[in-house]
């Protein structure tokens, strides 16, 4: 593997350049038009077979999609910011997914690797203490920032593509590189699963950097993701004069408030951790008008799929009750979803074996302890496992300048090289003849 390490050293400056370009032109979920077009251009030059846009993203399964005006505005912005025109049109309308395939021409299973591309809806810190600003690659797009490391993930996927193509003669079977949109809010994976992007995959690995894991540590089978359902509820009442004829009104604000209190009163489950949160409540038009509209943005989570479903079903009952109590109407819209993670033990063992050989990795663990956030790569893992394959989720620890989803977030770019080498080893050293 000496040649591998040498090639990585020569590739390292390019990894940094890619990451900083993606960081500077940060794009939120479903509007990763420039990012996806740039990725497609690079992969095409390497000789990968590309499936793009509607071929890998099911239109009806997308969640939390921006409205048409936003999609059109961001598409025009991406074009103005230099998105390669040859590839841009494939992603128009919010179909920003890519699957790149390397067919070796030799028999063997299909290995798939998933990285995500989207930024957060956040304004980046613009001061000298923040390295991206100081060194000139802070986000130029208002309200969009890579504050979770997905710019690094996309770069890792491109680095892996280069390494595998360079060493194609050592590979058997098929390699698939999945570049997913809209992970934030757990919105994008379901649409790629529904489009069949995971069908036929025998071994699947998703990745993340950071997440509180210290530098030098790699988690090979993270199982601490909670199942989640994210949804909006719109209440519609009847407006009336708040002083003169209040009895003629139907108060949407009070219905939403009653629902919010009821949601936070849902009993926890005895079999594991659960969560519910009302993150946004918007209502009303004026102090002397009985509020006719209200909006809640809500999420439920559970340590298992069953626990999350318990919380979600209770949540629906609470909302129905508040709706009936105040004589209003309500409409629920699904905005995101993910399941809990259950890595395949045999695949975790293999990932651990390969990771332990990588320079810069000091500690390799199977998993972390407690339930944390949610990740929609779990839906991809579940599909592969349902079809008889093996799957896992890896976390590459690194030092951070601030926590995830913070306007001062940044990471040590050296982790990208470590992640690329690790993933490349899992493909190049795969025991093709006997399986894992």
CSV table of C-alpha atoms in Angstrom, one decimal:
chain,number,residue,atom,x,y,z
A,1,UNK,CA,0.0,0.0,0.0
A,2,UNK,CA,3.0,2.3,-0.2
A,3,UNK,CA,1.9,3.4,-3.7
A,4,UNK,CA,-1.5,4.2,-2.3
A,5,UNK,CA,0.0,6.5,0.4
A,6,UNK,CA,2.2,8.2,-2.2
A,7,UNK,CA,-0.7,8.8,-4.5
A,8,UNK,CA,-2.7,10.3,-1.6
A,9,UNK,CA,0.1,12.7,-0.9
A,10,UNK,CA,0.0,14.0,-4.4
A,11,UNK,CA,-3.8,14.2,-4.3
A,12,UNK,CA,-4.0,16.0,-0.9
A,13,UNK,CA,-3.7,19.6,-2.3
A,14,UNK,CA,-6.6,18.8,-4.7
A,15,UNK,CA,-8.7,17.5,-1.8
A,16,UNK,CA,-8.2,20.8,0.0
A,17,UNK,CA,-9.0,22.8,-3.1
A,18,UNK,CA,-12.3,20.9,-3.7
A,19,UNK,CA,-13.4,21.1,-0.1
A,20,UNK,CA,-12.8,24.9,0.0
A,21,UNK,CA,-14.6,25.4,-3.3
A,22,UNK,CA,-17.6,23.5,-2.1
A,23,UNK,CA,-17.5,25.4,1.2
A,24,UNK,CA,-17.3,28.7,-0.5
A,25,UNK,CA,-20.3,27.9,-2.7
A,26,UNK,CA,-22.4,26.2,0.0
A,27,UNK,CA,-25.8,25.0,-1.2
A,28,UNK,CA,-28.7,23.8,1.0
A,29,UNK,CA,-30.8,20.6,0.5
A,30,UNK,CA,-32.4,20.1,-3.0
A,31,UNK,CA,-30.6,23.1,-4.4
A,32,UNK,CA,-27.0,21.6,-4.6
A,33,UNK,CA,-27.0,22.4,-8.3
A,34,UNK,CA,-23.5,23.7,-8.6
A,35,UNK,CA,-22.1,21.1,-6.3
A,36,UNK,CA,-23.7,18.2,-8.1
A,37,UNK,CA,-22.7,19.6,-11.5
A,38,UNK,CA,-19.1,19.9,-10.4
A,39,UNK,CA,-19.1,16.4,-9.0
A,40,UNK,CA,-20.6,15.0,-12.2
A,41,UNK,CA,-18.0,16.7,-14.3
A,42,UNK,CA,-15.1,15.3,-12.2
A,43,UNK,CA,-16.5,11.8,-12.2
A,44,UNK,CA,-17.2,11.8,-15.9
A,45,UNK,CA,-13.6,12.8,-16.6
A,46,UNK,CA,-12.4,9.8,-14.5
A,47,UNK,CA,-14.5,7.5,-16.7
A,48,UNK,CA,-17.3,6.6,-14.3
A,49,UNK,CA,-20.8,5.7,-15.5
A,50,UNK,CA,-23.1,8.3,-14.3
A,51,UNK,CA,-26.8,8.1,-13.3
A,52,UNK,CA,-28.1,11.6,-12.5
A,53,UNK,CA,-31.2,13.5,-11.3
A,54,UNK,CA,-34.5,11.8,-12.0
A,55,UNK,CA,-32.8,8.5,-12.7
A,56,UNK,CA,-31.7,8.3,-9.1
A,57,UNK,CA,-34.1,10.6,-7.2
A,58,UNK,CA,-37.8,9.6,-7.1
A,59,UNK,CA,-39.9,12.8,-7.5
A,60,UNK,CA,-42.8,11.8,-5.2
A,61,UNK,CA,-40.5,10.6,-2.4
A,62,UNK,CA,-38.7,13.9,-1.9
A,63,UNK,CA,-39.4,15.5,1.5
A,64,UNK,CA,-39.0,19.1,2.5
A,65,UNK,CA,-38.7,20.3,-1.0
A,66,UNK,CA,-38.4,24.1,-1.5
A,67,UNK,CA,-41.1,25.8,-3.5
A,68,UNK,CA,-40.8,26.3,-7.3
A,69,UNK,CA,-39.7,29.9,-7.0
A,70,UNK,CA,-36.9,29.0,-4.7
A,71,UNK,CA,-35.7,26.2,-6.9
A,72,UNK,CA,-35.7,28.4,-9.9
A,73,UNK,CA,-33.9,31.2,-8.1
A,74,UNK,CA,-31.2,28.9,-6.8
A,75,UNK,CA,-30.8,27.2,-10.1
A,76,UNK,CA,-30.1,30.6,-11.7
A,77,UNK,CA,-27.6,31.3,-8.9
A,78,UNK,CA,-25.7,28.1,-9.5
A,79,UNK,CA,-25.5,28.9,-13.2
A,80,UNK,CA,-24.1,32.3,-12.4
A,81,UNK,CA,-21.6,30.8,-10.0
A,82,UNK,CA,-20.0,28.6,-12.7
A,83,UNK,CA,-21.9,25.3,-12.6
A,84,UNK,CA,-20.8,23.3,-15.6
A,85,UNK,CA,-23.6,23.8,-18.1
A,86,UNK,CA,-23.2,20.3,-19.6
A,87,UNK,CA,-24.4,18.7,-16.4
A,88,UNK,CA,-26.5,21.4,-14.8
A,89,UNK,CA,-29.8,20.6,-16.5
A,90,UNK,CA,-29.9,17.1,-15.2
A,91,UNK,CA,-30.5,18.4,-11.7
A,92,UNK,CA,-33.0,21.2,-12.4
A,93,UNK,CA,-36.2,21.2,-10.2
A,94,UNK,CA,-34.5,19.7,-7.2
A,95,UNK,CA,-33.2,16.3,-8.4
A,96,UNK,CA,-29.6,16.7,-7.2
A,97,UNK,CA,-28.5,13.1,-6.7
A,98,UNK,CA,-25.7,11.2,-8.4
A,99,UNK,CA,-24.7,7.6,-8.6
A,100,UNK,CA,-21.3,6.9,-10.2
A,101,UNK,CA,-20.5,3.3,-11.1
A,102,UNK,CA,-17.2,1.6,-11.8
A,103,UNK,CA,-17.7,-1.7,-13.6
A,104,UNK,CA,-14.4,-3.6,-13.4
A,105,UNK,CA,-15.5,-6.3,-15.9
A,106,UNK,CA,-14.5,-9.0,-13.4
A,107,UNK,CA,-17.0,-11.0,-11.4
A,108,UNK,CA,-17.6,-9.9,-7.8
A,109,UNK,CA,-20.1,-8.2,-5.5
A,110,UNK,CA,-21.2,-4.6,-5.5
A,111,UNK,CA,-19.7,-2.3,-3.0
A,112,UNK,CA,-21.4,1.1,-2.4
A,113,UNK,CA,-20.2,4.2,-0.6
A,114,UNK,CA,-22.5,7.1,0.3
A,115,UNK,CA,-21.5,10.8,0.9
A,116,UNK,CA,-23.8,13.8,1.3
A,117,UNK,CA,-23.5,17.2,-0.4
A,118,UNK,CA,-25.9,19.7,1.3
A,119,UNK,CA,-25.1,22.6,3.5
A,120,UNK,CA,-27.2,24.0,6.3
A,121,UNK,CA,-29.6,27.0,6.3
A,122,UNK,CA,-27.2,29.1,8.4
A,123,UNK,CA,-25.2,32.4,8.0
A,124,UNK,CA,-21.5,31.7,8.4
A,125,UNK,CA,-19.3,33.7,10.8
A,126,UNK,CA,-17.5,36.4,9.0
A,127,UNK,CA,-14.6,37.5,11.3
A,128,UNK,CA,-10.8,37.0,11.4
A,129,UNK,CA,-10.9,34.3,14.1
A,130,UNK,CA,-12.8,32.0,11.7
A,131,UNK,CA,-10.4,30.3,9.3
A,132,UNK,CA,-12.7,30.0,6.3
A,133,UNK,CA,-13.2,33.8,6.4
A,134,UNK,CA,-9.6,34.5,7.2
A,135,UNK,CA,-8.4,32.4,4.3
A,136,UNK,CA,-11.0,33.5,1.8
A,137,UNK,CA,-13.3,30.5,1.4
A,138,UNK,CA,-16.3,31.3,3.7
A,139,UNK,CA,-19.7,30.8,2.1
A,140,UNK,CA,-20.6,33.5,-0.4
A,141,UNK,CA,-24.3,32.4,-0.3
A,142,UNK,CA,-26.4,34.1,2.4
A,143,UNK,CA,-28.2,31.7,4.6
A,144,UNK,CA,-26.3,28.6,3.4
A,145,UNK,CA,-23.2,27.3,5.2
A,146,UNK,CA,-21.3,24.0,5.4
A,147,UNK,CA,-21.5,23.7,9.2
A,148,UNK,CA,-21.7,19.9,9.4
A,149,UNK,CA,-18.8,18.8,7.2
A,150,UNK,CA,-20.7,17.7,4.1
A,151,UNK,CA,-18.2,19.7,2.0
A,152,UNK,CA,-15.6,17.3,3.4
A,153,UNK,CA,-17.8,14.3,2.7
A,154,UNK,CA,-18.3,15.3,-1.0
A,155,UNK,CA,-14.5,15.7,-1.3
A,156,UNK,CA,-13.9,12.3,0.3
A,157,UNK,CA,-16.2,10.8,-2.3
A,158,UNK,CA,-14.2,12.4,-5.1
A,159,UNK,CA,-10.9,11.4,-3.6
A,160,UNK,CA,-12.1,7.8,-3.3
A,161,UNK,CA,-13.2,7.9,-6.9
A,162,UNK,CA,-9.7,9.0,-8.0
A,163,UNK,CA,-8.0,6.3,-5.8
A,164,UNK,CA,-10.2,3.5,-7.0
A,165,UNK,CA,-9.9,4.5,-10.7
A,166,UNK,CA,-6.1,4.7,-10.3
A,167,UNK,CA,-6.0,1.2,-8.9
A,168,UNK,CA,-8.8,-0.3,-11.0
A,169,UNK,CA,-6.8,-3.3,-12.0
A,170,UNK,CA,-6.8,-4.5,-8.3
A,171,UNK,CA,-10.6,-4.4,-8.1
A,172,UNK,CA,-13.3,-7.0,-9.0
A,173,UNK,CA,-17.1,-6.6,-9.2
A,174,UNK,CA,-18.7,-3.2,-9.1
A,175,UNK,CA,-18.2,0.0,-7.2
A,176,UNK,CA,-21.0,2.5,-6.7
A,177,UNK,CA,-20.4,6.0,-5.3
A,178,UNK,CA,-23.6,7.6,-4.1
A,179,UNK,CA,-23.7,11.4,-3.7
A,180,UNK,CA,-26.8,12.2,-1.8
A,181,UNK,CA,-28.7,15.6,-1.6
A,182,UNK,CA,-30.7,16.9,1.4
A,183,UNK,CA,-29.4,14.9,4.3
A,184,UNK,CA,-30.0,17.8,6.7
A,185,UNK,CA,-33.5,17.4,7.9
A,186,UNK,CA,-33.3,13.7,6.8
A,187,UNK,CA,-35.0,14.5,3.5
A,188,UNK,CA,-33.0,13.0,0.7
A,189,UNK,CA,-32.2,9.3,1.2
A,190,UNK,CA,-35.8,8.1,0.9
A,191,UNK,CA,-36.0,9.5,-2.6
A,192,UNK,CA,-32.8,7.7,-3.7
A,193,UNK,CA,-33.9,4.4,-2.1
A,194,UNK,CA,-37.3,4.7,-3.8
A,195,UNK,CA,-35.6,5.3,-7.2
A,196,UNK,CA,-33.7,2.0,-6.8
A,197,UNK,CA,-30.2,3.5,-6.2
A,198,UNK,CA,-29.5,0.9,-3.5
A,199,UNK,CA,-30.9,-2.1,-5.3
A,200,UNK,CA,-28.2,-4.8,-6.1
A,201,UNK,CA,-25.8,-3.4,-3.5
A,202,UNK,CA,-24.1,-6.2,-1.5
A,203,UNK,CA,-21.9,-4.1,0.9
A,204,UNK,CA,-22.7,-0.5,1.9
A,205,UNK,CA,-20.8,2.1,3.9
A,206,UNK,CA,-21.9,5.6,4.8
A,207,UNK,CA,-19.6,8.1,6.5
A,208,UNK,CA,-19.4,11.3,8.6
A,209,UNK,CA,-16.6,13.3,10.0
A,210,UNK,CA,-16.5,14.8,13.5
A,211,UNK,CA,-19.7,14.4,15.6
A,212,UNK,CA,-17.7,14.7,18.8
A,213,UNK,CA,-15.4,11.8,18.1
A,214,UNK,CA,-11.8,12.8,18.9
A,215,UNK,CA,-9.1,13.0,16.3
A,216,UNK,CA,-7.4,9.7,15.7
A,217,UNK,CA,-10.5,7.7,16.5
A,218,UNK,CA,-12.7,6.0,13.9
A,219,UNK,CA,-16.1,4.4,14.6
A,220,UNK,CA,-16.8,1.5,12.3
A,221,UNK,CA,-20.3,0.6,13.2
A,222,UNK,CA,-22.1,3.6,14.6
A,223,UNK,CA,-25.5,2.5,15.9
A,224,UNK,CA,-26.5,5.5,18.0
A,225,UNK,CA,-28.9,7.1,15.4
A,226,UNK,CA,-32.5,7.6,16.4
A,227,UNK,CA,-35.4,6.9,14.1
A,228,UNK,CA,-37.1,10.2,13.4
A,229,UNK,CA,-40.2,11.7,11.7
A,230,UNK,CA,-40.2,15.4,10.9
A,231,UNK,CA,-43.4,17.2,10.0
A,232,UNK,CA,-45.2,20.5,9.6
A,233,UNK,CA,-48.8,21.1,10.9
A,234,UNK,CA,-50.9,23.9,9.5
A,235,UNK,CA,-54.0,24.9,11.4
A,236,UNK,CA,-56.7,26.9,9.7
A,237,UNK,CA,-59.4,28.7,11.7
A,238,UNK,CA,-61.8,31.5,11.1
A,239,UNK,CA,-60.9,35.2,11.6
A,240,UNK,CA,-63.1,37.5,13.6
A,241,UNK,CA,-63.1,40.8,15.5
A,242,UNK,CA,-61.3,39.9,18.8
A,243,UNK,CA,-63.3,42.6,20.7
A,244,UNK,CA,-66.6,42.8,18.9
A,245,UNK,CA,-67.4,39.2,17.8
A,246,UNK,CA,-64.8,36.8,19.3
A,247,UNK,CA,-67.4,34.0,19.4
A,248,UNK,CA,-67.5,33.9,15.6
A,249,UNK,CA,-63.8,33.1,15.4
A,250,UNK,CA,-62.0,29.8,15.4
A,251,UNK,CA,-58.6,30.4,17.0
A,252,UNK,CA,-55.8,28.6,15.1
A,253,UNK,CA,-53.1,30.1,17.4
A,254,UNK,CA,-54.7,28.5,20.5
A,255,UNK,CA,-55.1,25.2,18.7
A,256,UNK,CA,-51.4,25.2,17.9
A,257,UNK,CA,-50.4,26.3,21.4
A,258,UNK,CA,-52.6,23.5,22.9
A,259,UNK,CA,-51.0,21.0,20.5
A,260,UNK,CA,-47.5,22.2,21.4
A,261,UNK,CA,-48.1,21.7,25.1
A,262,UNK,CA,-49.7,18.3,24.5
A,263,UNK,CA,-46.8,17.1,22.3
A,264,UNK,CA,-44.3,17.9,25.0
A,265,UNK,CA,-46.4,15.9,27.4
A,266,UNK,CA,-46.2,12.6,25.5
A,267,UNK,CA,-45.1,10.0,27.9
A,268,UNK,CA,-41.6,8.5,27.3
A,269,UNK,CA,-41.4,4.8,26.3
A,270,UNK,CA,-40.1,2.2,28.8
A,271,UNK,CA,-38.1,0.3,26.2
A,272,UNK,CA,-35.8,3.1,25.1
A,273,UNK,CA,-35.1,6.8,24.6
A,274,UNK,CA,-37.6,9.0,22.9
A,275,UNK,CA,-37.8,12.7,21.9
A,276,UNK,CA,-40.4,15.2,20.7
A,277,UNK,CA,-39.7,18.8,19.9
A,278,UNK,CA,-41.8,21.7,18.6
A,279,UNK,CA,-39.1,23.9,17.0
A,280,UNK,CA,-41.2,26.6,15.4
A,281,UNK,CA,-44.6,28.1,16.0
A,282,UNK,CA,-45.9,30.9,13.8
A,283,UNK,CA,-49.4,32.3,14.0
A,284,UNK,CA,-51.8,35.3,13.7
A,285,UNK,CA,-51.9,38.5,11.7
A,286,UNK,CA,-52.8,41.2,14.2
A,287,UNK,CA,-53.6,41.9,17.9
A,288,UNK,CA,-57.3,42.6,17.3
A,289,UNK,CA,-58.0,39.6,15.0
A,290,UNK,CA,-58.8,36.1,16.1
A,291,UNK,CA,-55.9,34.2,14.5
A,292,UNK,CA,-56.9,32.2,11.5
A,293,UNK,CA,-53.6,30.5,10.7
A,294,UNK,CA,-50.9,28.8,12.6
A,295,UNK,CA,-47.9,26.6,11.8
A,296,UNK,CA,-45.9,24.1,13.9
A,297,UNK,CA,-42.6,22.5,12.9
A,298,UNK,CA,-42.2,19.3,14.8
A,299,UNK,CA,-40.0,16.3,15.1
A,300,UNK,CA,-40.3,13.0,16.9
A,301,UNK,CA,-37.4,10.6,17.6
A,302,UNK,CA,-37.0,7.1,19.0
A,303,UNK,CA,-34.2,4.8,19.9
A,304,UNK,CA,-35.9,2.2,17.7
A,305,UNK,CA,-38.3,2.5,14.8
A,306,UNK,CA,-41.0,1.2,17.0
A,307,UNK,CA,-40.4,3.8,19.7
A,308,UNK,CA,-40.4,6.6,17.2
A,309,UNK,CA,-43.6,5.3,15.7
A,310,UNK,CA,-45.2,5.3,19.2
A,311,UNK,CA,-44.3,8.9,19.7
A,312,UNK,CA,-45.5,9.9,16.2
A,313,UNK,CA,-48.8,8.2,16.6
A,314,UNK,CA,-49.3,9.9,19.9
A,315,UNK,CA,-48.4,13.2,18.3
A,316,UNK,CA,-51.0,12.7,15.6
A,317,UNK,CA,-53.6,12.1,18.4
A,318,UNK,CA,-52.6,15.2,20.2
A,319,UNK,CA,-52.9,17.3,17.0
A,320,UNK,CA,-56.3,15.8,16.2
A,321,UNK,CA,-57.5,16.6,19.7
A,322,UNK,CA,-56.3,20.2,19.6
A,323,UNK,CA,-57.9,20.6,16.2
A,324,UNK,CA,-61.3,19.4,17.5
A,325,UNK,CA,-61.1,21.3,20.7
A,326,UNK,CA,-60.8,24.7,18.9
A,327,UNK,CA,-63.0,23.8,16.0
A,328,UNK,CA,-60.3,24.4,13.4
A,329,UNK,CA,-58.9,22.4,10.6
A,330,UNK,CA,-55.3,21.0,10.4
A,331,UNK,CA,-53.1,19.5,7.8
A,332,UNK,CA,-49.9,17.5,8.4
A,333,UNK,CA,-47.1,17.4,5.9
A,334,UNK,CA,-44.2,15.0,6.2
A,335,UNK,CA,-40.8,16.9,5.9
A,336,UNK,CA,-38.2,14.2,6.8
A,337,UNK,CA,-37.7,10.7,8.0
A,338,UNK,CA,-35.0,8.2,9.0
A,339,UNK,CA,-34.8,4.9,10.8
A,340,UNK,CA,-32.5,3.7,13.6
A,341,UNK,CA,-29.2,2.2,12.6
A,342,UNK,CA,-28.2,-1.5,12.9
A,343,UNK,CA,-24.8,-2.1,11.4
A,344,UNK,CA,-24.0,-5.6,10.1
A,345,UNK,CA,-21.5,-7.2,12.5
A,346,UNK,CA,-19.5,-9.0,9.8
A,347,UNK,CA,-19.1,-5.8,7.8
A,348,UNK,CA,-18.1,-3.8,10.9
A,349,UNK,CA,-15.4,-6.4,11.7
A,350,UNK,CA,-14.0,-6.0,8.2
A,351,UNK,CA,-14.1,-2.2,8.3
A,352,UNK,CA,-12.3,-2.3,11.7
A,353,UNK,CA,-9.6,-4.6,10.2
A,354,UNK,CA,-8.9,-2.3,7.3
A,355,UNK,CA,-9.1,0.9,9.4
A,356,UNK,CA,-6.5,-0.2,11.9
A,357,UNK,CA,-3.9,-0.3,9.1
A,358,UNK,CA,-4.3,3.4,8.2
A,359,UNK,CA,-1.6,5.9,9.4
A,360,UNK,CA,-3.1,8.6,11.7
A,361,UNK,CA,-5.7,6.2,13.1
A,362,UNK,CA,-4.9,5.6,16.8
A,363,UNK,CA,-8.1,4.0,18.0
A,364,UNK,CA,-10.7,1.9,16.2
A,365,UNK,CA,-14.1,1.3,17.9
A,366,UNK,CA,-17.2,-0.5,16.8
A,367,UNK,CA,-19.7,2.0,18.1
A,368,UNK,CA,-20.4,4.9,20.5
A,369,UNK,CA,-22.5,4.7,23.6
A,370,UNK,CA,-25.7,6.7,23.7
A,371,UNK,CA,-28.4,7.6,21.2
A,372,UNK,CA,-27.7,11.0,19.6
A,373,UNK,CA,-29.1,12.6,16.4
A,374,UNK,CA,-30.6,11.0,13.3
A,375,UNK,CA,-29.3,10.2,9.8
A,376,UNK,CA,-31.2,9.2,6.7
A,377,UNK,CA,-28.4,7.0,5.5
A,378,UNK,CA,-30.0,4.6,7.8
A,379,UNK,CA,-32.8,4.2,5.2
A,380,UNK,CA,-30.1,3.1,2.7
A,381,UNK,CA,-28.6,0.7,5.2
A,382,UNK,CA,-32.0,-0.8,5.9
A,383,UNK,CA,-32.7,-1.3,2.2
A,384,UNK,CA,-29.4,-3.1,1.6
A,385,UNK,CA,-29.9,-5.3,4.6
A,386,UNK,CA,-33.5,-6.1,3.6
A,387,UNK,CA,-32.1,-7.3,0.3
A,388,UNK,CA,-29.6,-9.6,2.0
A,389,UNK,CA,-26.5,-7.3,1.9
A,390,UNK,CA,-24.3,-5.9,4.7
A,391,UNK,CA,-24.2,-2.3,5.8
A,392,UNK,CA,-22.5,0.0,8.3
A,393,UNK,CA,-21.9,3.7,9.2
A,394,UNK,CA,-18.4,5.0,9.8
A,395,UNK,CA,-17.4,8.2,11.8
A,396,UNK,CA,-14.0,9.7,11.3
A,397,UNK,CA,-13.0,11.7,14.4
A,398,UNK,CA,-11.4,15.1,13.9
A,399,UNK,CA,-10.7,18.3,15.8
A,400,UNK,CA,-13.4,21.0,15.3
A,401,UNK,CA,-13.3,24.7,15.7
A,402,UNK,CA,-17.0,24.7,17.0
A,403,UNK,CA,-19.8,22.2,17.3
A,404,UNK,CA,-21.8,21.0,14.3
A,405,UNK,CA,-24.5,23.3,13.0
A,406,UNK,CA,-22.6,26.3,14.5
A,407,UNK,CA,-21.7,29.4,12.4
A,408,UNK,CA,-18.0,29.0,13.4
A,409,UNK,CA,-17.8,25.3,12.4
A,410,UNK,CA,-14.6,24.1,10.7
A,411,UNK,CA,-12.5,20.9,10.7
A,412,UNK,CA,-9.0,19.7,10.3
A,413,UNK,CA,-8.7,18.9,6.6
A,414,UNK,CA,-6.2,16.1,7.2
A,415,UNK,CA,-9.1,13.9,8.1
A,416,UNK,CA,-10.2,13.8,4.4
A,417,UNK,CA,-7.0,12.0,3.4
A,418,UNK,CA,-7.4,9.5,6.3
A,419,UNK,CA,-11.0,8.8,5.3
A,420,UNK,CA,-10.1,8.4,1.6
A,421,UNK,CA,-7.4,5.9,2.3
A,422,UNK,CA,-9.6,4.0,4.7
A,423,UNK,CA,-12.4,3.6,2.3
A,424,UNK,CA,-10.1,2.8,-0.6
A,425,UNK,CA,-8.6,0.0,1.5
A,426,UNK,CA,-12.0,-1.6,2.1
A,427,UNK,CA,-12.4,-1.9,-1.6
A,428,UNK,CA,-8.9,-2.7,-2.7
A,429,UNK,CA,-8.3,-5.4,0.1
A,430,UNK,CA,-11.8,-6.9,-0.2
A,431,UNK,CA,-11.6,-10.7,-0.2
A,432,UNK,CA,-13.5,-11.0,-3.4
A,433,UNK,CA,-13.1,-14.8,-3.8
A,434,UNK,CA,-14.7,-15.7,-0.4
A,435,UNK,CA,-16.7,-12.7,0.6
A,436,UNK,CA,-16.6,-11.2,4.1
